[in-house]
């Protein structure tokens, strides 16, 4: 969302105009009477090029000027001092097609001097103005460095982002009209830019198919040094202002699938609708996998071959491909760049068509032909929910034993989600659901401890204790989390409570011994800290 700044020293006009009524605009005596309503709700902004018809008269009705008589509309740039202040302030309140009469006091017109011979000194003027149209001119960097005038409106509402690859056409001229650069089609990444800084700044404000005229000041052109002639490009003198005609032909959306930017997706062809596969979905794809040198190591679903089918989140393909497919729509074609951590890692890997060397970045061109989503919990009946939760729990157990704690944690979370809302369950089903919730939250807490996410481990154990206040495992694991979070008093409370319930529990006893050592170590550190502080205070006082 953009910030809408009100320029300093100006008042925002929020008045409602009604046909036949007159109202004051601002606080300097400018008055407006609406004759005919305009279209829509938009009004021109400072910097826009407006086109009007007008008739100007003195208060006694004497006409001194009229564009209508000349049958030639008048154009000017709003808010740039090209007309009297009353016009700049009044016309920015008008809508397209609107007709209004402005009564303008001398201080907002020609003042004490007037405009001889037609306008006497200190004259109040009336203008009958019709706003025919305007061309939007935006100060896109808010510093006067790049003004953008739209020549052809674009499609839809999206704009390219920094990682995206744009295809543009442009022509750059000096102020005297000399052509210094031209391209009938060049592709570049927005973040990296092309030709001069203004192009990447401008394309981020444009829509597909939009064509604009940019007025580019030196700070967004070639600055104090200018640019020497090179190849087909002409020289740009120092401190030159450029006029650049720019068309955004199209762009390819590039997104970061993982937060660490090690799986990148570039959309080559947009997909349909808004649905995407979920975890556990069965997907059918066409894919080609290549190494950095272009060597293909896998090809599936092409040349009338059967489509490649796999279930997401089941480690049936490399992690980067798995994650990327979850972001795709049906019919989408994308190019994936996958770092070794999300591909084949540090080991050599024999694939269908070639060997993947250790530590290789790989590339997949993928088309998501179709997918069948795994049923969400709200699509299941009670028995199906219990069965799904049990299945997810067992899958989590297998992953935990294999040391895949993050993936196991997700399985336990899914299991609990299946049975989270049990208001429609019968008594026996509620008991089964409670047993599953306790087991899954306890197992998930064990995952979180392994992953060093101690806050989350503590929360999961607390959920179990809300259901079963005497659950020894929950007390024991919460104590472990508290110890890592340095909440030793809370850890001791949980361990003592666990030993009251199960005095012979070997694991809890060992943890109590560890806790006591931690408390002793903590006390030693505190004693040393306060001892040093007292010594310093004593030295200061002596």
Short mmCIF file of C-alpha atoms in Angstrom, two decimals:
data_model
loop_
_atom_site.label_atom_id
_atom_site.label_comp_id
_atom_site.label_asym_id
_atom_site.label_seq_id
_atom_site.Cartn_x
_atom_site.Cartn_y
_atom_site.Cartn_z
CA UNK A 1 0.00 0.00 0.00
CA UNK A 2 1.32 3.49 -0.89
CA UNK A 3 1.75 6.34 1.59
CA UNK A 4 -0.39 9.28 0.57
CA UNK A 5 1.58 12.37 1.57
CA UNK A 6 -0.04 15.78 1.84
CA UNK A 7 2.58 18.27 0.64
CA UNK A 8 3.67 20.68 3.36
CA UNK A 9 1.76 23.95 3.54
CA UNK A 10 -1.25 22.65 1.53
CA UNK A 11 -4.67 21.74 2.84
CA UNK A 12 -6.42 18.60 1.62
CA UNK A 13 -9.83 19.55 0.20
CA UNK A 14 -12.48 17.07 1.32
CA UNK A 15 -15.57 19.18 0.50
CA UNK A 16 -18.55 17.68 -1.33
CA UNK A 17 -19.77 19.62 -4.36
CA UNK A 18 -23.50 19.81 -5.22
CA UNK A 19 -24.88 21.31 -8.42
CA UNK A 20 -25.97 24.92 -7.91
CA UNK A 21 -24.27 25.30 -4.53
CA UNK A 22 -21.25 27.50 -3.89
CA UNK A 23 -18.56 26.70 -1.31
CA UNK A 24 -15.20 28.04 -0.22
CA UNK A 25 -12.02 26.12 -1.09
CA UNK A 26 -9.24 26.59 1.45
CA UNK A 27 -9.09 29.70 3.62
CA UNK A 28 -7.97 32.40 1.18
CA UNK A 29 -11.30 33.40 -0.36
CA UNK A 30 -11.43 31.04 -3.38
CA UNK A 31 -15.04 30.02 -4.10
CA UNK A 32 -16.42 27.24 -6.33
CA UNK A 33 -19.95 26.77 -7.71
CA UNK A 34 -20.68 23.43 -9.40
CA UNK A 35 -22.51 23.75 -12.72
CA UNK A 36 -22.24 20.15 -13.99
CA UNK A 37 -21.04 17.02 -12.18
CA UNK A 38 -18.04 15.11 -13.52
CA UNK A 39 -17.37 11.38 -13.90
CA UNK A 40 -16.04 8.95 -11.29
CA UNK A 41 -14.15 10.07 -8.21
CA UNK A 42 -10.60 10.79 -9.38
CA UNK A 43 -9.22 14.32 -9.52
CA UNK A 44 -5.92 15.53 -11.04
CA UNK A 45 -2.81 15.82 -8.88
CA UNK A 46 0.09 18.25 -8.78
CA UNK A 47 2.32 17.57 -11.80
CA UNK A 48 -0.52 16.29 -14.01
CA UNK A 49 -1.05 17.83 -17.44
CA UNK A 50 -4.64 19.10 -17.55
CA UNK A 51 -6.75 20.22 -20.51
CA UNK A 52 -9.61 22.69 -19.97
CA UNK A 53 -12.05 25.00 -21.68
CA UNK A 54 -12.68 28.28 -19.86
CA UNK A 55 -14.26 31.73 -20.06
CA UNK A 56 -12.87 34.50 -17.83
CA UNK A 57 -14.96 37.53 -16.77
CA UNK A 58 -14.78 40.43 -14.34
CA UNK A 59 -17.49 40.66 -11.65
CA UNK A 60 -19.46 43.07 -13.87
CA UNK A 61 -19.65 40.39 -16.57
CA UNK A 62 -16.97 41.83 -18.87
CA UNK A 63 -15.34 38.96 -20.72
CA UNK A 64 -11.55 39.22 -20.98
CA UNK A 65 -10.55 35.77 -22.31
CA UNK A 66 -12.11 32.53 -23.59
CA UNK A 67 -10.67 29.31 -24.99
CA UNK A 68 -14.16 28.44 -26.20
CA UNK A 69 -14.18 31.48 -28.48
CA UNK A 70 -10.88 30.29 -29.95
CA UNK A 71 -12.24 26.72 -30.15
CA UNK A 72 -8.90 25.60 -28.72
CA UNK A 73 -8.64 23.88 -25.30
CA UNK A 74 -5.95 25.20 -22.95
CA UNK A 75 -3.35 22.81 -21.48
CA UNK A 76 -0.97 23.33 -18.54
CA UNK A 77 0.85 21.43 -15.79
CA UNK A 78 -1.04 21.59 -12.49
CA UNK A 79 0.69 23.02 -9.42
CA UNK A 80 3.79 24.28 -11.25
CA UNK A 81 2.93 28.01 -11.21
CA UNK A 82 2.13 28.10 -14.95
CA UNK A 83 -1.27 29.69 -14.19
CA UNK A 84 -2.70 31.90 -11.40
CA UNK A 85 -2.84 30.33 -7.93
CA UNK A 86 -6.65 30.22 -7.92
CA UNK A 87 -6.55 27.87 -10.93
CA UNK A 88 -3.90 25.59 -9.40
CA UNK A 89 -5.97 25.30 -6.20
CA UNK A 90 -9.41 25.11 -7.80
CA UNK A 91 -8.86 22.74 -10.73
CA UNK A 92 -7.34 20.03 -8.53
CA UNK A 93 -10.82 19.68 -6.91
CA UNK A 94 -12.50 18.85 -10.25
CA UNK A 95 -13.43 15.52 -11.84
CA UNK A 96 -13.23 14.66 -15.51
CA UNK A 97 -16.04 16.37 -17.48
CA UNK A 98 -16.96 18.63 -14.54
CA UNK A 99 -18.02 22.25 -15.17
CA UNK A 100 -17.65 24.82 -12.37
CA UNK A 101 -17.49 28.58 -11.82
CA UNK A 102 -14.58 29.80 -9.69
CA UNK A 103 -14.62 33.21 -8.02
CA UNK A 104 -10.98 34.11 -7.43
CA UNK A 105 -9.84 36.95 -5.13
CA UNK A 106 -7.00 39.28 -6.28
CA UNK A 107 -4.32 37.63 -4.09
CA UNK A 108 -4.95 34.32 -5.93
CA UNK A 109 -5.23 36.05 -9.33
CA UNK A 110 -3.25 39.08 -10.63
CA UNK A 111 -3.03 41.03 -7.35
CA UNK A 112 -2.39 44.76 -7.05
CA UNK A 113 -0.85 45.12 -10.50
CA UNK A 114 -3.61 43.39 -12.48
CA UNK A 115 -2.88 42.38 -16.10
CA UNK A 116 -3.27 45.46 -18.30
CA UNK A 117 -5.11 46.26 -20.41
CA UNK A 118 -7.86 43.69 -19.75
CA UNK A 119 -7.64 43.09 -15.98
CA UNK A 120 -7.57 46.08 -13.62
CA UNK A 121 -5.60 46.16 -10.32
CA UNK A 122 -7.07 44.26 -7.32
CA UNK A 123 -9.69 42.59 -9.54
CA UNK A 124 -11.77 39.63 -8.36
CA UNK A 125 -12.22 37.30 -11.33
CA UNK A 126 -14.72 34.64 -12.35
CA UNK A 127 -13.79 31.66 -14.50
CA UNK A 128 -16.29 29.23 -16.02
CA UNK A 129 -14.08 26.11 -16.34
CA UNK A 130 -14.72 22.67 -17.84
CA UNK A 131 -12.10 19.99 -17.08
CA UNK A 132 -11.87 18.03 -20.33
CA UNK A 133 -9.15 15.55 -19.37
CA UNK A 134 -5.76 15.17 -17.78
CA UNK A 135 -2.64 13.10 -18.23
CA UNK A 136 -1.25 11.69 -15.04
CA UNK A 137 2.34 12.79 -14.36
CA UNK A 138 3.85 11.17 -11.24
CA UNK A 139 6.94 12.17 -9.29
CA UNK A 140 7.76 8.50 -8.74
CA UNK A 141 10.70 8.95 -6.35
CA UNK A 142 9.08 11.90 -4.50
CA UNK A 143 12.24 13.98 -5.00
CA UNK A 144 11.65 15.48 -8.46
CA UNK A 145 14.19 13.09 -9.97
CA UNK A 146 11.86 11.11 -12.27
CA UNK A 147 8.53 12.33 -13.63
CA UNK A 148 6.37 9.69 -15.31
CA UNK A 149 3.67 10.57 -17.84
CA UNK A 150 1.43 7.70 -18.94
CA UNK A 151 1.03 7.53 -22.72
CA UNK A 152 -0.77 4.15 -22.88
CA UNK A 153 -2.55 2.56 -19.92
CA UNK A 154 -1.47 -0.97 -18.95
CA UNK A 155 -3.46 -4.11 -18.08
CA UNK A 156 -4.63 -5.42 -14.70
CA UNK A 157 -3.05 -4.02 -11.51
CA UNK A 158 0.19 -5.91 -10.80
CA UNK A 159 3.62 -4.29 -10.97
CA UNK A 160 7.01 -6.03 -11.28
CA UNK A 161 9.08 -6.52 -8.11
CA UNK A 162 12.86 -6.39 -7.58
CA UNK A 163 13.57 -10.08 -8.36
CA UNK A 164 11.39 -10.15 -11.52
CA UNK A 165 12.71 -10.26 -15.10
CA UNK A 166 11.15 -7.57 -17.30
CA UNK A 167 11.03 -7.19 -21.08
CA UNK A 168 11.00 -3.54 -22.16
CA UNK A 169 11.33 -1.31 -25.22
CA UNK A 170 12.78 2.16 -24.81
CA UNK A 171 14.18 5.25 -26.50
CA UNK A 172 16.31 7.81 -24.67
CA UNK A 173 16.68 11.39 -25.96
CA UNK A 174 18.52 14.44 -24.73
CA UNK A 175 16.46 17.59 -24.11
CA UNK A 176 17.37 18.86 -27.60
CA UNK A 177 15.73 15.73 -29.07
CA UNK A 178 18.95 13.88 -29.95
CA UNK A 179 18.54 10.08 -29.73
CA UNK A 180 21.22 8.55 -27.45
CA UNK A 181 19.90 5.01 -26.86
CA UNK A 182 17.22 2.68 -28.21
CA UNK A 183 16.11 -0.93 -27.74
CA UNK A 184 13.29 -2.81 -29.47
CA UNK A 185 13.32 -5.43 -26.72
CA UNK A 186 15.72 -6.02 -23.83
CA UNK A 187 15.25 -8.29 -20.81
CA UNK A 188 16.75 -7.55 -17.40
CA UNK A 189 16.22 -8.22 -13.69
CA UNK A 190 14.57 -5.23 -12.01
CA UNK A 191 17.00 -5.32 -9.09
CA UNK A 192 20.05 -5.30 -11.40
CA UNK A 193 18.65 -2.60 -13.72
CA UNK A 194 19.61 -1.59 -17.25
CA UNK A 195 21.00 1.47 -19.05
CA UNK A 196 20.42 3.99 -16.21
CA UNK A 197 18.88 3.78 -12.69
CA UNK A 198 15.61 5.38 -13.87
CA UNK A 199 14.49 2.29 -15.84
CA UNK A 200 14.32 -0.07 -12.84
CA UNK A 201 12.70 2.66 -10.67
CA UNK A 202 10.04 3.29 -13.32
CA UNK A 203 9.15 -0.32 -14.25
CA UNK A 204 8.25 -1.04 -10.60
CA UNK A 205 5.39 1.48 -10.97
CA UNK A 206 4.16 0.16 -14.34
CA UNK A 207 1.59 -2.40 -15.48
CA UNK A 208 1.92 -4.88 -18.33
CA UNK A 209 1.58 -3.08 -21.68
CA UNK A 210 1.95 0.37 -20.12
CA UNK A 211 3.88 2.99 -22.10
CA UNK A 212 5.27 6.10 -20.42
CA UNK A 213 7.39 9.18 -21.00
CA UNK A 214 10.01 9.68 -18.30
CA UNK A 215 11.70 12.99 -17.56
CA UNK A 216 14.90 11.85 -15.86
CA UNK A 217 17.11 14.24 -13.89
CA UNK A 218 20.88 13.55 -13.72
CA UNK A 219 20.77 11.74 -10.35
CA UNK A 220 18.75 8.93 -11.99
CA UNK A 221 20.53 9.21 -15.34
CA UNK A 222 24.30 9.50 -15.64
CA UNK A 223 25.00 12.20 -13.06
CA UNK A 224 27.84 14.67 -13.05
CA UNK A 225 30.11 12.50 -15.19
CA UNK A 226 27.71 11.77 -18.02
CA UNK A 227 28.34 8.78 -20.29
CA UNK A 228 30.71 8.40 -23.27
CA UNK A 229 29.45 7.09 -26.61
CA UNK A 230 29.63 3.29 -26.74
CA UNK A 231 28.58 1.01 -29.60
CA UNK A 232 25.15 2.10 -30.83
CA UNK A 233 24.62 4.36 -27.79
CA UNK A 234 25.35 8.07 -28.08
CA UNK A 235 27.21 10.19 -25.51
CA UNK A 236 25.26 11.71 -22.59
CA UNK A 237 26.79 15.04 -21.42
CA UNK A 238 27.44 15.70 -17.71
CA UNK A 239 24.36 16.73 -15.68
CA UNK A 240 22.03 15.95 -18.61
CA UNK A 241 18.27 15.54 -18.24
CA UNK A 242 16.92 12.65 -20.35
CA UNK A 243 13.54 12.08 -21.97
CA UNK A 244 12.94 8.32 -22.07
CA UNK A 245 9.96 6.63 -23.74
CA UNK A 246 9.56 3.28 -21.98
CA UNK A 247 7.17 0.38 -22.65
CA UNK A 248 6.79 -2.57 -20.28
CA UNK A 249 6.08 -5.40 -22.73
CA UNK A 250 5.87 -8.21 -20.15
CA UNK A 251 7.66 -9.73 -17.20
CA UNK A 252 8.41 -13.07 -15.58
CA UNK A 253 7.63 -13.25 -11.88
CA UNK A 254 10.60 -14.43 -9.84
CA UNK A 255 10.00 -15.48 -6.22
CA UNK A 256 12.05 -16.83 -3.36
CA UNK A 257 10.52 -20.17 -2.36
CA UNK A 258 12.70 -20.45 0.76
CA UNK A 259 13.58 -17.65 3.18
CA UNK A 260 17.31 -18.22 2.63
CA UNK A 261 16.86 -17.55 -1.14
CA UNK A 262 18.30 -20.93 -2.08
CA UNK A 263 15.24 -22.06 -4.03
CA UNK A 264 14.21 -19.49 -6.68
CA UNK A 265 11.18 -19.82 -8.95
CA UNK A 266 10.79 -17.93 -12.23
CA UNK A 267 7.33 -18.20 -13.82
CA UNK A 268 7.58 -18.81 -17.58
CA UNK A 269 3.82 -19.27 -18.06
CA UNK A 270 1.11 -18.21 -15.62
CA UNK A 271 -1.20 -20.90 -14.27
CA UNK A 272 -4.99 -20.96 -13.92
CA UNK A 273 -7.16 -19.78 -11.00
CA UNK A 274 -5.79 -19.48 -7.49
CA UNK A 275 -5.71 -23.07 -6.13
CA UNK A 276 -2.34 -24.64 -5.30
CA UNK A 277 -1.39 -28.13 -4.08
CA UNK A 278 -1.20 -28.66 -0.33
CA UNK A 279 1.17 -30.91 1.61
CA UNK A 280 0.20 -34.49 0.84
CA UNK A 281 -1.31 -33.63 -2.56
CA UNK A 282 -0.75 -35.97 -5.53
CA UNK A 283 0.74 -33.90 -8.38
CA UNK A 284 1.33 -34.72 -12.05
CA UNK A 285 4.11 -32.79 -13.77
CA UNK A 286 6.30 -32.55 -16.83
CA UNK A 287 9.89 -31.82 -15.89
CA UNK A 288 13.42 -31.50 -17.20
CA UNK A 289 16.33 -31.31 -14.76
CA UNK A 290 19.64 -29.80 -15.87
CA UNK A 291 23.07 -29.05 -14.47
CA UNK A 292 24.69 -25.62 -14.70
CA UNK A 293 26.40 -26.55 -17.98
CA UNK A 294 23.06 -27.53 -19.56
CA UNK A 295 23.49 -31.32 -19.20
CA UNK A 296 20.06 -32.93 -18.69
CA UNK A 297 20.02 -35.46 -15.85
CA UNK A 298 16.28 -36.22 -15.80
CA UNK A 299 13.38 -35.83 -18.26
CA UNK A 300 9.86 -36.97 -17.45
CA UNK A 301 6.39 -36.47 -18.96
CA UNK A 302 7.67 -35.25 -22.34
CA UNK A 303 7.51 -36.84 -25.82
CA UNK A 304 4.22 -38.66 -25.10
CA UNK A 305 5.77 -40.24 -22.02
CA UNK A 306 3.48 -40.71 -19.01
CA UNK A 307 3.37 -37.70 -16.68
CA UNK A 308 5.60 -37.87 -13.60
CA UNK A 309 3.45 -38.32 -10.48
CA UNK A 310 4.48 -37.86 -6.86
CA UNK A 311 2.99 -37.02 -3.46
CA UNK A 312 4.20 -33.76 -1.96
CA UNK A 313 5.90 -33.65 1.46
CA UNK A 314 6.86 -37.33 1.25
CA UNK A 315 10.52 -36.97 0.18
CA UNK A 316 9.73 -38.56 -3.17
CA UNK A 317 11.64 -35.74 -4.96
CA UNK A 318 14.38 -33.32 -3.87
CA UNK A 319 13.29 -30.85 -1.20
CA UNK A 320 13.55 -27.75 -3.43
CA UNK A 321 11.27 -29.23 -6.10
CA UNK A 322 8.85 -30.42 -3.42
CA UNK A 323 8.58 -26.96 -1.87
CA UNK A 324 8.36 -25.13 -5.21
CA UNK A 325 5.47 -27.25 -6.55
CA UNK A 326 3.41 -26.20 -3.50
CA UNK A 327 3.58 -22.59 -4.79
CA UNK A 328 2.40 -23.41 -8.34
CA UNK A 329 -1.02 -23.25 -10.00
CA UNK A 330 -2.47 -25.72 -12.49
CA UNK A 331 -0.93 -25.16 -15.93
CA UNK A 332 1.92 -23.04 -14.58
CA UNK A 333 5.36 -23.50 -16.12
CA UNK A 334 8.31 -22.43 -13.99
CA UNK A 335 12.10 -22.51 -14.00
CA UNK A 336 13.53 -23.49 -10.61
CA UNK A 337 17.06 -22.76 -9.44
CA UNK A 338 17.86 -25.05 -6.51
CA UNK A 339 21.00 -24.82 -4.36
CA UNK A 340 22.73 -28.07 -3.26
CA UNK A 341 21.20 -27.91 0.25
CA UNK A 342 17.74 -28.38 -1.29
CA UNK A 343 18.87 -30.70 -4.11
CA UNK A 344 21.42 -33.54 -3.95
CA UNK A 345 23.72 -32.07 -1.28
CA UNK A 346 27.40 -32.85 -0.91
CA UNK A 347 27.27 -36.34 -2.40
CA UNK A 348 27.50 -37.50 -6.00
CA UNK A 349 24.17 -38.81 -7.27
CA UNK A 350 23.46 -41.10 -10.22
CA UNK A 351 20.31 -39.94 -11.99
CA UNK A 352 18.38 -41.20 -15.02
CA UNK A 353 20.46 -39.41 -17.71
CA UNK A 354 23.62 -38.19 -15.95
CA UNK A 355 25.61 -38.11 -12.72
CA UNK A 356 25.10 -35.12 -10.44
CA UNK A 357 28.51 -33.97 -9.14
CA UNK A 358 28.82 -33.17 -5.41
CA UNK A 359 27.61 -29.74 -4.26
CA UNK A 360 25.71 -28.97 -7.51
CA UNK A 361 23.15 -26.24 -8.07
CA UNK A 362 20.47 -27.73 -10.32
CA UNK A 363 17.73 -26.33 -12.57
CA UNK A 364 14.27 -27.76 -13.21
CA UNK A 365 11.78 -26.63 -15.83
CA UNK A 366 8.45 -27.82 -14.42
CA UNK A 367 4.90 -27.75 -15.72
CA UNK A 368 2.22 -28.54 -13.14
CA UNK A 369 -0.30 -30.39 -15.32
CA UNK A 370 -2.75 -31.35 -12.56
CA UNK A 371 -3.02 -32.08 -8.85
CA UNK A 372 -5.36 -33.66 -6.34
CA UNK A 373 -5.25 -31.99 -2.95
CA UNK A 374 -5.08 -34.04 0.22
CA UNK A 375 -8.39 -33.69 2.05
CA UNK A 376 -8.39 -30.95 4.66
CA UNK A 377 -9.64 -31.81 8.16
CA UNK A 378 -12.95 -29.96 7.59
CA UNK A 379 -13.69 -32.24 4.62
CA UNK A 380 -13.50 -35.40 6.82
CA UNK A 381 -16.18 -37.05 8.94
CA UNK A 382 -15.46 -37.94 12.58
CA UNK A 383 -14.09 -41.43 11.94
CA UNK A 384 -11.95 -40.19 9.03
CA UNK A 385 -10.53 -37.45 11.28
CA UNK A 386 -9.49 -39.98 13.93
CA UNK A 387 -7.98 -42.30 11.32
CA UNK A 388 -6.11 -39.45 9.62
CA UNK A 389 -4.75 -38.23 12.99
CA UNK A 390 -3.57 -41.76 13.86
CA UNK A 391 -1.88 -42.13 10.47
CA UNK A 392 -0.11 -38.77 10.73
CA UNK A 393 1.08 -39.68 14.24
CA UNK A 394 2.62 -42.94 12.98
CA UNK A 395 4.28 -41.12 10.08
CA UNK A 396 5.69 -38.65 12.61
CA UNK A 397 7.07 -41.49 14.72
CA UNK A 398 8.90 -42.99 11.71
CA UNK A 399 10.41 -39.60 10.83
CA UNK A 400 11.43 -38.95 14.46
CA UNK A 401 13.26 -42.29 14.64
CA UNK A 402 15.05 -41.36 11.39
CA UNK A 403 16.24 -38.09 12.98
CA UNK A 404 14.03 -35.92 10.72
CA UNK A 405 12.67 -33.82 13.56
CA UNK A 406 11.35 -30.84 11.57
CA UNK A 407 9.32 -33.08 9.26
CA UNK A 408 8.15 -35.23 12.18
CA UNK A 409 6.99 -32.06 13.98
CA UNK A 410 4.85 -31.10 10.98
CA UNK A 411 3.20 -34.55 10.99
CA UNK A 412 2.30 -34.26 14.67
CA UNK A 413 0.88 -30.77 14.08
CA UNK A 414 -1.26 -32.09 11.21
CA UNK A 415 -2.49 -34.96 13.38
CA UNK A 416 -3.65 -32.56 16.12
CA UNK A 417 -5.26 -30.27 13.54
CA UNK A 418 -7.45 -33.17 12.34
CA UNK A 419 -9.01 -33.55 15.80
CA UNK A 420 -8.65 -30.04 17.17
CA UNK A 421 -12.38 -29.33 17.15
CA UNK A 422 -14.22 -32.27 18.69
CA UNK A 423 -17.60 -30.73 19.62
CA UNK A 424 -19.38 -33.11 17.21
CA UNK A 425 -17.56 -36.20 18.61
CA UNK A 426 -19.29 -38.81 20.78
CA UNK A 427 -17.91 -39.66 24.25
CA UNK A 428 -15.81 -42.61 23.07
CA UNK A 429 -14.48 -40.58 20.12
CA UNK A 430 -13.57 -37.71 22.46
CA UNK A 431 -11.51 -40.13 24.56
CA UNK A 432 -9.65 -41.36 21.46
CA UNK A 433 -9.08 -37.77 20.34
CA UNK A 434 -7.72 -36.78 23.77
CA UNK A 435 -5.29 -39.75 23.78
CA UNK A 436 -4.06 -38.78 20.30
CA UNK A 437 -3.71 -35.08 21.20
CA UNK A 438 -1.66 -35.93 24.30
CA UNK A 439 0.62 -38.32 22.40
CA UNK A 440 1.14 -35.99 19.43
CA UNK A 441 1.80 -32.87 21.52
CA UNK A 442 4.26 -34.81 23.71
CA UNK A 443 6.07 -36.19 20.67
CA UNK A 444 6.08 -32.77 19.05
CA UNK A 445 7.58 -31.29 22.24
CA UNK A 446 10.38 -33.87 21.94
CA UNK A 447 10.94 -32.68 18.33
CA UNK A 448 11.07 -29.05 19.43
CA UNK A 449 13.63 -29.88 22.15
CA UNK A 450 15.81 -31.55 19.50
CA UNK A 451 15.37 -28.50 17.25
CA UNK A 452 16.25 -26.17 20.18
CA UNK A 453 12.86 -24.44 19.95
CA UNK A 454 12.41 -24.42 23.73
CA UNK A 455 9.58 -21.87 23.88
CA UNK A 456 7.43 -24.00 21.58
CA UNK A 457 8.34 -27.16 23.54
CA UNK A 458 7.17 -25.46 26.74
CA UNK A 459 3.85 -24.43 25.10
CA UNK A 460 3.16 -27.97 23.82
CA UNK A 461 3.82 -29.52 27.25
CA UNK A 462 1.50 -26.96 28.84
CA UNK A 463 -1.25 -28.02 26.37
CA UNK A 464 -0.80 -31.64 27.52
CA UNK A 465 -0.91 -30.64 31.21
CA UNK A 466 -4.14 -28.72 30.55
CA UNK A 467 -5.62 -32.08 29.53
CA UNK A 468 -3.72 -34.27 32.04
CA UNK A 469 -2.27 -32.32 34.96
CA UNK A 470 -0.30 -35.34 36.27
CA UNK A 471 1.38 -36.34 32.99
CA UNK A 472 4.97 -37.07 34.06
CA UNK A 473 6.42 -36.91 30.52
CA UNK A 474 4.92 -33.44 30.01
CA UNK A 475 6.33 -32.21 33.33
CA UNK A 476 9.74 -33.73 32.54
CA UNK A 477 9.94 -32.23 29.02
CA UNK A 478 8.65 -28.84 30.17
CA UNK A 479 11.34 -28.85 32.88
CA UNK A 480 13.95 -29.54 30.19
CA UNK A 481 12.65 -26.56 28.19
CA UNK A 482 12.64 -24.30 31.28
CA UNK A 483 16.24 -25.27 32.05
CA UNK A 484 17.34 -24.25 28.56
CA UNK A 485 15.40 -21.00 28.92
CA UNK A 486 17.19 -20.39 32.29
CA UNK A 487 13.88 -20.53 34.23
CA UNK A 488 15.43 -22.76 36.90
CA UNK A 489 12.77 -22.17 39.56
CA UNK A 490 10.00 -23.27 37.19
CA UNK A 491 12.09 -26.26 36.09
CA UNK A 492 12.54 -27.32 39.74
CA UNK A 493 8.81 -26.99 40.40
CA UNK A 494 7.97 -29.32 37.47
CA UNK A 495 10.65 -31.89 38.38
CA UNK A 496 9.54 -32.05 42.02
CA UNK A 497 5.93 -32.49 40.92
CA UNK A 498 6.95 -35.28 38.51
CA UNK A 499 8.86 -37.07 41.31
CA UNK A 500 5.85 -36.81 43.63
CA UNK A 501 3.80 -38.65 41.00
CA UNK A 502 6.52 -41.15 39.98
CA UNK A 503 9.33 -41.20 42.61
CA UNK A 504 11.27 -43.98 40.83
CA UNK A 505 11.40 -42.41 37.37
CA UNK A 506 15.06 -42.70 36.38
CA UNK A 507 15.00 -40.01 33.65
CA UNK A 508 13.40 -37.45 35.97
CA UNK A 509 15.93 -38.23 38.72
CA UNK A 510 18.84 -37.72 36.31
CA UNK A 511 17.33 -34.43 35.15
CA UNK A 512 16.97 -33.33 38.79
CA UNK A 513 20.68 -34.01 39.31
CA UNK A 514 21.51 -31.93 36.22
CA UNK A 515 19.25 -29.15 37.48
CA UNK A 516 20.96 -29.07 40.88
CA UNK A 517 24.35 -28.71 39.15
CA UNK A 518 22.96 -25.84 37.07
CA UNK A 519 21.59 -24.12 40.18
CA UNK A 520 25.00 -24.47 41.93
CA UNK A 521 26.80 -23.07 38.87
CA UNK A 522 24.31 -20.23 38.69
CA UNK A 523 24.78 -19.42 42.38
CA UNK A 524 28.58 -19.41 41.93
CA UNK A 525 28.33 -16.96 39.01
CA UNK A 526 25.99 -14.67 40.96
CA UNK A 527 28.24 -14.72 44.04
CA UNK A 528 31.25 -13.82 41.88
CA UNK A 529 29.33 -11.03 40.12
CA UNK A 530 28.11 -9.43 43.36
CA UNK A 531 31.53 -9.93 44.99
CA UNK A 532 33.20 -8.02 42.17
CA UNK A 533 30.58 -5.29 42.41
CA UNK A 534 31.14 -4.86 46.20
CA UNK A 535 34.93 -4.74 45.67
CA UNK A 536 34.52 -2.00 43.05
CA UNK A 537 32.22 0.02 45.35
CA UNK A 538 34.67 -0.40 48.24
CA UNK A 539 37.57 0.80 46.08
CA UNK A 540 35.57 3.82 44.95
CA UNK A 541 34.74 4.70 48.58
CA UNK A 542 38.33 4.38 49.91
#
